Tab-separated table of C-alpha atoms and ligand atoms in Angstrom:
chain	number	residue	atom	x	y	z
A	1	MET	CA	19.470	-126.202	-3.121
A	2	ILE	CA	17.348	-124.019	-5.470
A	3	GLU	CA	15.200	-127.101	-6.067
A	4	GLU	CA	14.572	-127.445	-2.334
A	5	ARG	CA	13.852	-123.705	-1.929
A	6	LYS	CA	11.286	-123.722	-4.747
A	7	LEU	CA	9.458	-126.661	-3.194
A	8	GLN	CA	9.424	-124.872	0.163
A	9	HIS	CA	7.895	-121.801	-1.521
A	10	ILE	CA	5.074	-123.929	-2.887
A	11	LYS	CA	4.327	-125.490	0.487
A	12	ILE	CA	4.545	-122.185	2.364
A	13	CYS	CA	2.354	-120.349	-0.171
A	14	ALA	CA	-0.227	-123.127	-0.108
A	15	TRP	CA	-0.473	-123.552	3.666
A	16	GLU	CA	0.826	-120.490	5.545
A	17	ASP	CA	-0.401	-116.910	5.972
A	18	VAL	CA	1.660	-115.082	3.354
A	19	ALA	CA	-0.818	-112.398	2.281
A	20	SER	CA	-0.366	-108.644	2.671
A	21	SER	CA	-2.527	-107.288	5.495
A	22	HIS	CA	-4.758	-105.290	3.154
A	23	ASN	CA	-6.029	-106.033	-0.341
A	24	TYR	CA	-6.143	-102.625	-2.043
A	25	TRP	CA	-8.288	-103.858	-4.922
A	26	ASP	CA	-11.209	-103.715	-2.447
A	27	ASP	CA	-10.786	-99.921	-2.444
A	28	VAL	CA	-11.580	-99.637	-6.163
A	29	ILE	CA	-15.289	-99.295	-6.926
A	30	ILE	CA	-16.524	-99.327	-10.503
A	31	ARG	CA	-19.643	-97.227	-11.090
A	32	HIS	CA	-22.809	-99.261	-11.418
A	33	ARG	CA	-25.135	-98.891	-14.408
A	34	ALA	CA	-28.778	-99.929	-14.041
A	35	ILE	CA	-29.168	-100.304	-17.802
A	36	PRO	CA	-26.461	-102.502	-19.284
A	37	ASN	CA	-25.303	-101.843	-22.828
A	38	ALA	CA	-24.943	-105.385	-24.160
A	39	ASN	CA	-26.396	-108.837	-23.534
A	40	LEU	CA	-24.413	-110.654	-20.846
A	41	ASP	CA	-23.791	-113.544	-23.229
A	42	ASP	CA	-22.477	-111.197	-25.921
A	43	ILE	CA	-19.748	-109.572	-23.786
A	44	ASP	CA	-16.510	-109.570	-25.793
A	45	THR	CA	-13.692	-110.655	-23.482
A	46	ARG	CA	-10.859	-110.808	-26.010
A	47	VAL	CA	-7.764	-108.626	-25.696
A	48	LYS	CA	-4.465	-108.239	-27.503
A	49	PHE	CA	-1.317	-108.407	-25.444
A	50	LEU	CA	2.240	-108.316	-26.814
A	51	GLY	CA	0.841	-109.010	-30.274
A	52	LYS	CA	-1.124	-112.118	-29.207
A	53	THR	CA	-4.897	-112.435	-28.991
A	54	LEU	CA	-6.101	-113.853	-25.674
A	55	ASP	CA	-9.726	-114.941	-25.214
A	56	TYR	CA	-9.706	-113.429	-21.703
A	57	PRO	CA	-7.520	-110.680	-20.186
A	58	ILE	CA	-5.733	-113.114	-17.889
A	59	ILE	CA	-2.169	-114.355	-17.474
A	60	ILE	CA	-1.451	-117.251	-15.137
A	61	ASP	CA	1.551	-115.656	-13.480
A	62	ALA	CA	4.943	-117.136	-12.599
A	63	MET	CA	4.960	-119.728	-9.867
A	64	THR	CA	7.046	-122.764	-10.320
A	65	GLY	CA	9.388	-125.254	-11.948
A	66	GLY	CA	12.460	-127.210	-10.965
A	67	HIS	CA	11.283	-129.643	-8.288
A	68	ARG	CA	9.376	-132.858	-7.985
A	69	ILE	CA	5.795	-131.580	-7.973
A	70	ALA	CA	6.451	-128.666	-10.353
A	71	LYS	CA	5.803	-130.645	-13.517
A	72	LYS	CA	2.329	-131.631	-12.358
A	73	ILE	CA	1.507	-128.048	-11.297
A	74	ASN	CA	2.751	-126.555	-14.575
A	75	ARG	CA	0.896	-129.193	-16.613
A	76	ASN	CA	-2.377	-128.514	-14.779
A	77	LEU	CA	-1.960	-124.760	-15.311
A	78	ALA	CA	-1.001	-125.251	-18.964
A	79	ILE	CA	-4.075	-127.390	-19.677
A	80	ALA	CA	-6.250	-124.593	-18.266
A	81	ALA	CA	-4.316	-121.906	-20.189
A	82	GLU	CA	-4.930	-123.835	-23.412
A	83	HIS	CA	-8.601	-124.401	-22.516
A	84	PHE	CA	-9.260	-120.677	-22.062
A	85	ASN	CA	-6.701	-119.450	-24.613
A	86	ILE	CA	-4.961	-117.225	-22.052
A	87	GLY	CA	-1.310	-116.483	-21.264
A	88	MET	CA	0.906	-118.399	-18.873
A	89	ALA	CA	4.277	-117.800	-17.229
A	90	VAL	CA	6.473	-120.435	-15.598
A	91	GLY	CA	8.445	-119.842	-12.397
A	92	SER	CA	12.119	-118.936	-12.345
A	93	GLN	CA	13.997	-121.171	-14.793
A	94	ARG	CA	17.292	-120.818	-12.963
A	95	ALA	CA	17.007	-124.312	-11.471
A	96	ALA	CA	16.965	-125.849	-14.966
A	97	ILE	CA	19.659	-123.544	-16.332
A	98	GLU	CA	21.900	-124.863	-13.564
A	99	ASN	CA	20.666	-128.457	-13.806
A	100	PRO	CA	19.265	-129.232	-17.299
A	101	GLU	CA	17.714	-132.469	-16.011
A	102	LEU	CA	14.995	-130.301	-14.466
A	103	ALA	CA	14.051	-128.649	-17.785
A	104	ASN	CA	11.028	-130.905	-18.328
A	105	THR	CA	9.310	-129.487	-15.231
A	106	TYR	CA	9.009	-126.243	-17.255
A	107	SER	CA	8.984	-127.445	-20.867
A	108	VAL	CA	5.842	-129.484	-20.170
A	109	ILE	CA	3.888	-126.297	-20.939
A	110	SER	CA	5.064	-126.261	-24.557
A	111	GLU	CA	3.007	-129.430	-25.152
A	112	TYR	CA	-0.077	-127.186	-25.013
A	113	GLU	CA	-1.451	-124.543	-27.394
A	114	ILE	CA	-0.944	-121.494	-25.214
A	115	PRO	CA	-1.134	-118.189	-27.098
A	116	LEU	CA	1.443	-116.445	-24.892
A	117	ARG	CA	4.119	-118.551	-23.147
A	118	ILE	CA	6.294	-116.525	-20.791
A	119	GLY	CA	9.632	-117.615	-19.361
A	120	ASN	CA	11.075	-116.265	-16.114
A	121	LEU	CA	14.490	-115.433	-14.682
A	122	GLY	CA	15.582	-113.406	-11.638
A	123	ALA	CA	17.173	-109.967	-12.053
A	124	PRO	CA	19.778	-110.650	-9.328
A	125	GLN	CA	21.377	-113.294	-11.577
A	126	PHE	CA	22.061	-110.619	-14.200
A	127	ALA	CA	24.446	-108.933	-11.775
A	128	LEU	CA	26.175	-112.267	-11.222
A	129	GLY	CA	27.069	-113.387	-14.728
A	130	TYR	CA	23.818	-114.243	-16.522
A	131	GLY	CA	23.456	-112.752	-20.020
A	132	MET	CA	22.135	-113.451	-23.549
A	133	GLU	CA	23.092	-117.127	-23.285
A	134	GLU	CA	20.765	-117.805	-20.333
A	135	ILE	CA	17.937	-115.825	-21.953
A	136	LYS	CA	18.291	-117.972	-25.082
A	137	LYS	CA	18.196	-121.155	-22.993
A	138	ALA	CA	15.099	-119.958	-21.117
A	139	ILE	CA	13.336	-119.177	-24.412
A	140	GLU	CA	14.240	-122.507	-25.996
A	141	MET	CA	13.213	-124.462	-22.885
A	142	ILE	CA	9.521	-123.551	-23.186
A	143	ASP	CA	9.397	-122.065	-26.685
A	144	ALA	CA	8.695	-118.719	-25.006
A	145	HIS	CA	7.222	-115.634	-26.672
A	146	ALA	CA	8.603	-113.374	-23.904
A	147	ILE	CA	10.695	-113.575	-20.741
A	148	GLU	CA	9.795	-112.002	-17.407
A	149	ILE	CA	12.751	-110.697	-15.431
A	150	HIS	CA	11.675	-110.623	-11.796
A	151	PHE	CA	13.008	-107.925	-9.479
A	152	ASN	CA	12.641	-109.659	-6.113
A	153	PHE	CA	15.283	-107.772	-4.179
A	154	LEU	CA	13.088	-107.457	-1.078
A	155	GLN	CA	12.884	-111.237	-0.869
A	156	GLU	CA	16.612	-111.622	-1.534
A	157	ALA	CA	17.445	-109.084	1.193
A	158	ILE	CA	15.413	-111.011	3.752
A	159	GLN	CA	16.618	-114.481	2.701
A	160	PRO	CA	19.634	-115.619	4.704
A	161	GLU	CA	21.256	-116.801	1.420
A	162	GLY	CA	19.902	-113.956	-0.792
A	163	ASP	CA	21.640	-112.398	-3.824
A	164	THR	CA	21.762	-108.664	-3.226
A	165	LYS	CA	24.523	-107.421	-5.545
A	166	ILE	CA	23.333	-104.997	-8.204
A	167	THR	CA	26.566	-103.743	-9.778
A	168	GLY	CA	26.328	-103.879	-13.573
A	169	LEU	CA	22.716	-105.136	-13.498
A	170	GLU	CA	21.030	-102.294	-15.393
A	171	LYS	CA	23.644	-102.083	-18.122
A	172	ASN	CA	23.573	-105.832	-18.685
A	173	LEU	CA	19.766	-105.988	-18.882
A	174	ALA	CA	19.553	-102.899	-21.112
A	175	GLY	CA	21.716	-104.705	-23.670
A	176	ILE	CA	19.529	-107.817	-23.557
A	177	ALA	CA	16.197	-105.958	-23.575
A	178	LYS	CA	17.080	-104.422	-26.938
A	179	LYS	CA	17.321	-107.921	-28.466
A	180	TYR	CA	14.620	-109.973	-26.735
A	181	VAL	CA	11.035	-109.395	-25.576
A	182	LEU	CA	11.545	-108.825	-21.861
A	183	ILE	CA	8.879	-108.012	-19.273
A	184	ALA	CA	9.999	-106.275	-16.054
A	185	LYS	CA	8.271	-107.920	-13.110
A	186	GLU	CA	8.096	-107.484	-9.358
A	187	THR	CA	7.018	-110.294	-7.051
A	188	GLY	CA	4.617	-108.611	-4.630
A	189	ALA	CA	6.121	-105.233	-3.679
A	190	GLY	CA	5.212	-103.284	-6.842
A	191	ILE	CA	6.912	-101.126	-9.469
A	192	SER	CA	7.225	-97.356	-8.938
A	193	ILE	CA	6.867	-94.818	-11.743
A	194	ASP	CA	10.575	-93.948	-11.492
A	195	ASP	CA	11.606	-97.570	-11.973
A	196	ALA	CA	9.055	-98.045	-14.736
A	197	LYS	CA	10.589	-95.123	-16.624
A	198	LYS	CA	13.999	-96.774	-16.254
A	199	PHE	CA	12.617	-100.088	-17.512
A	200	LYS	CA	11.130	-98.353	-20.526
A	201	LYS	CA	14.415	-96.644	-21.304
A	202	MET	CA	16.286	-99.936	-20.916
A	203	GLY	CA	14.034	-101.447	-23.590
A	204	PHE	CA	11.616	-103.634	-21.599
A	205	LYS	CA	8.453	-104.252	-23.649
A	206	ALA	CA	5.924	-104.629	-20.808
A	207	LEU	CA	5.545	-104.307	-17.027
A	208	ASP	CA	4.123	-106.846	-14.569
A	209	VAL	CA	3.454	-104.680	-11.524
A	210	SER	CA	2.959	-107.440	-8.888
A	211	GLY	CA	2.239	-104.871	-6.209
A	212	VAL	CA	1.162	-105.084	-2.580
A	213	SER	CA	-2.252	-106.703	-1.997
A	214	GLY	CA	-1.636	-110.436	-2.321
A	215	THR	CA	1.345	-112.710	-1.831
A	216	SER	CA	4.112	-111.077	0.198
A	217	PHE	CA	7.495	-112.671	-0.397
A	218	ALA	CA	8.796	-111.030	2.764
A	219	ALA	CA	6.129	-113.030	4.598
A	220	VAL	CA	7.103	-116.167	2.665
A	221	GLU	CA	10.712	-115.751	3.801
A	222	LYS	CA	9.545	-115.373	7.389
A	223	TYR	CA	8.778	-119.091	7.254
A	224	ARG	CA	12.207	-119.901	5.765
A	225	GLY	CA	14.462	-118.326	8.354
A	226	GLY	CA	13.782	-114.673	7.496
A	227	GLY	CA	12.355	-114.347	11.027
A	228	LEU	CA	11.558	-110.901	12.312
A	229	ASN	CA	12.416	-109.046	9.114
A	230	GLY	CA	10.042	-111.254	7.142
A	231	GLU	CA	7.146	-110.040	9.283
A	232	LEU	CA	8.443	-106.461	9.536
A	233	PHE	CA	8.482	-106.104	5.733
A	234	ARG	CA	5.265	-108.061	5.045
A	235	ASN	CA	3.492	-104.926	3.770
A	236	TRP	CA	6.508	-103.134	2.305
A	237	GLY	CA	5.914	-101.822	-1.188
A	238	ILE	CA	3.390	-100.050	-3.362
A	239	PRO	CA	-0.289	-101.071	-3.592
A	240	ALA	CA	-0.922	-103.007	-6.799
A	241	PRO	CA	-3.787	-100.739	-8.029
A	242	LEU	CA	-1.684	-97.631	-7.419
A	243	CYS	CA	1.140	-99.096	-9.541
A	244	VAL	CA	-1.302	-99.598	-12.418
A	245	MET	CA	-2.652	-96.049	-12.106
A	246	GLU	CA	0.833	-94.542	-12.060
A	247	LEU	CA	2.343	-96.670	-14.805
A	248	ARG	CA	-0.441	-96.383	-17.383
A	249	GLU	CA	0.818	-92.989	-18.580
A	250	LEU	CA	3.994	-94.623	-19.966
A	251	GLY	CA	2.126	-96.419	-22.730
A	252	LEU	CA	3.834	-99.789	-22.080
A	253	PRO	CA	1.554	-102.860	-21.883
A	254	ILE	CA	0.722	-103.577	-18.232
A	255	ILE	CA	-0.001	-106.802	-16.357
A	256	GLY	CA	-2.032	-105.749	-13.301
A	257	SER	CA	-1.067	-108.222	-10.600
A	258	GLY	CA	-0.584	-108.783	-6.908
A	259	GLY	CA	-3.649	-109.906	-4.973
A	260	ILE	CA	-6.010	-110.614	-7.871
A	261	ARG	CA	-8.573	-113.011	-6.350
A	262	HIS	CA	-11.589	-113.022	-8.644
A	263	GLY	CA	-13.124	-111.601	-11.792
A	264	LEU	CA	-14.106	-108.363	-10.097
A	265	ASP	CA	-10.419	-107.710	-9.324
A	266	VAL	CA	-9.593	-108.470	-12.975
A	267	ALA	CA	-12.193	-105.866	-14.043
A	268	ARG	CA	-10.799	-103.358	-11.510
A	269	ALA	CA	-7.259	-103.824	-12.827
A	270	ILE	CA	-8.385	-103.135	-16.388
A	271	ALA	CA	-10.564	-100.170	-15.396
A	272	LEU	CA	-7.468	-98.603	-13.788
A	273	GLY	CA	-5.359	-99.082	-16.920
A	274	ALA	CA	-3.937	-102.609	-17.023
A	275	ASP	CA	-4.186	-104.575	-20.280
A	276	VAL	CA	-4.440	-107.967	-18.589
A	277	ALA	CA	-4.485	-109.238	-15.004
A	278	GLY	CA	-1.879	-111.636	-13.620
A	279	ILE	CA	-2.998	-114.286	-11.145
A	280	ALA	CA	-0.622	-116.463	-9.140
A	281	ARG	CA	-1.383	-117.814	-5.647
A	282	GLU	CA	-5.152	-117.990	-6.145
A	283	LEU	CA	-4.468	-120.764	-8.668
A	284	LEU	CA	-1.826	-122.633	-6.675
A	285	LYS	CA	-3.994	-124.998	-4.623
A	286	PRO	CA	-6.257	-125.897	-7.581
A	287	ALA	CA	-3.106	-126.574	-9.650
A	288	MET	CA	-1.749	-128.875	-6.937
A	289	GLU	CA	-4.960	-130.903	-7.314
A	290	SER	CA	-5.898	-131.183	-10.993
A	291	SER	CA	-6.385	-129.340	-14.258
A	292	ASN	CA	-10.149	-129.575	-13.704
A	293	GLN	CA	-9.813	-127.635	-10.458
A	294	VAL	CA	-7.853	-124.894	-12.240
A	295	ILE	CA	-10.473	-124.763	-15.003
A	296	LYS	CA	-13.256	-124.556	-12.412
A	297	LYS	CA	-11.505	-121.700	-10.600
A	298	LEU	CA	-10.906	-119.795	-13.848
A	299	GLU	CA	-14.536	-120.328	-14.895
A	300	GLU	CA	-15.643	-118.585	-11.682
A	301	ILE	CA	-13.160	-115.770	-12.299
A	302	ILE	CA	-14.338	-115.310	-15.897
A	303	GLN	CA	-18.031	-115.346	-14.963
A	304	ALA	CA	-17.477	-112.625	-12.351
A	305	LEU	CA	-15.456	-110.608	-14.880
A	306	LYS	CA	-18.337	-110.785	-17.368
A	307	ILE	CA	-20.844	-109.649	-14.736
A	308	ALA	CA	-18.590	-106.700	-13.834
A	309	VAL	CA	-18.318	-105.700	-17.514
A	310	PHE	CA	-22.109	-106.079	-17.951
A	311	MET	CA	-22.996	-104.064	-14.832
A	312	SER	CA	-20.608	-101.244	-15.674
A	313	GLY	CA	-22.418	-100.653	-18.940
A	314	CYS	CA	-19.702	-101.997	-21.220
A	315	GLY	CA	-19.996	-104.359	-24.153
A	316	SER	CA	-16.418	-105.532	-23.995
A	317	VAL	CA	-13.457	-105.876	-21.655
A	318	ARG	CA	-11.642	-103.245	-23.732
A	319	GLU	CA	-14.366	-100.685	-22.949
A	320	LEU	CA	-13.703	-101.153	-19.213
A	321	LYS	CA	-10.733	-98.836	-19.636
A	322	LYS	CA	-13.137	-95.911	-20.090
A	323	VAL	CA	-15.428	-96.720	-17.196
A	324	ASN	CA	-15.954	-94.451	-14.166
A	325	TYR	CA	-14.575	-95.599	-10.835
A	326	ILE	CA	-13.961	-94.190	-7.397
A	327	ILE	CA	-11.089	-94.841	-5.023
A	328	THR	CA	-11.963	-95.351	-1.365
A	329	GLY	CA	-10.378	-96.551	1.886
A	330	LYS	CA	-6.649	-96.982	2.390
A	331	LEU	CA	-5.876	-96.651	-1.308
A	332	ARG	CA	-7.269	-93.121	-1.252
A	333	ASP	CA	-4.761	-92.222	1.491
A	334	TRP	CA	-1.985	-93.211	-0.874
A	335	ILE	CA	-3.390	-91.035	-3.642
A	336	TRP	CA	-3.507	-88.019	-1.323
A	337	LYS	CA	0.127	-88.491	-0.413
A	338	GLN	CA	1.307	-88.377	-4.037
B	1	FMN	C1	4.333	-120.253	-5.012
B	1	FMN	C2	4.772	-119.029	-5.738
B	1	FMN	C3	5.974	-119.026	-6.417
B	1	FMN	C4	6.385	-117.901	-7.141
B	1	FMN	N1	7.530	-117.948	-7.874
B	1	FMN	C5	7.843	-116.901	-8.688
B	1	FMN	C6	8.946	-116.986	-9.584
B	1	FMN	O1	9.645	-117.992	-9.651
B	1	FMN	N2	9.206	-115.908	-10.376
B	1	FMN	C7	8.435	-114.767	-10.320
B	1	FMN	O2	8.668	-113.838	-11.082
B	1	FMN	N3	7.407	-114.664	-9.475
B	1	FMN	C8	7.091	-115.710	-8.671
B	1	FMN	N4	6.006	-115.608	-7.834
B	1	FMN	C9	5.309	-114.305	-7.714
B	1	FMN	C10	4.038	-114.220	-8.551
B	1	FMN	O3	4.297	-114.377	-9.910
B	1	FMN	C11	3.297	-112.904	-8.309
B	1	FMN	O4	4.064	-111.834	-8.785
B	1	FMN	C12	3.007	-112.647	-6.819
B	1	FMN	O5	2.739	-113.858	-6.157
B	1	FMN	C13	1.805	-111.736	-6.614
B	1	FMN	O6	0.631	-112.316	-7.172
B	1	FMN	P1	-0.485	-113.088	-6.283
B	1	FMN	O7	-0.857	-112.159	-5.164
B	1	FMN	O8	-1.581	-113.352	-7.275
B	1	FMN	O9	0.147	-114.350	-5.771
B	1	FMN	C14	5.581	-116.730	-7.123
B	1	FMN	C15	4.367	-116.740	-6.427
B	1	FMN	C16	3.951	-117.857	-5.738
B	1	FMN	C17	2.641	-117.819	-5.005
């Protein structure tokens, strides 16, 4: 059942129109500098995230596991993550927790030298009996350095078979977050400042904003029987760049994600306050083909990131955090309404 659903998600995300109507990263403009401050080839792209050094500020974000083509996809992504020395998350590990025969579709990534391996479980399960035991299994399965807990309640509410109980959820997760390195993650509708404050208090160590701009899981569910509500809630949520701008004041490490398409978006996310950018659907089709396709796509992303750093007068990705930017278009409307 879960196995089948996860395969459907892959097919729908690869072939159907599941994007939010507007990509808010386009509304972020970094100020141009005519005289760069460092040679393009000398741009330092390294960052530290959750105690690990990554050669580029990029995390391949959670997508898959638990079905017949998942092992190939995760292997292709893992080869690229090793090649660039960047972070990688697997998709929800619930399928393998419930059927251990599927574990190798996730654990394949531990065959590669990836500096930050991130596991993934859904928050709704922690209101339905999951606890420390499942976290331990998820960590062991991929030798994880951290676990993302995804808050995908919009998707669950639209799914005909969704899990929408929340009783006991926060208390349960607060206990676990004190013991393990947990990252609070959305899946395309964003994290508000109020929720981020709660996550911090509960003991989460980082936030993966996954805001509105890219993949909409309401739209995904439209193609799986979510019908009218899937379309109605396609754009529900908080723009990804706005999440980053609001959450940066908390001082927790931030993965800027949701709609990151290229290296310019990566630069924008960091300029607004993210520590790294998370990329999911942009890498899906290349990963369905080969590791070389993923590497090629990431090379393009990294080259554009370096040009953005160069042309904003910075010598390193870290310096991007101090750069001047302006907010235009629809994103500016959101700022005015704060
Ligand atoms: C095919 C696919 C499957 C996904 N599965 C998961 C998942 O299992 N767990 C999770 O936390 N997020 C999952 N996501 C959400 C992404 O990690 C990310 O938060 C979201 O897609 C927004 O990023 P994007 O616009 O770059 O795709 C999935 C995304 C895609 C495209």
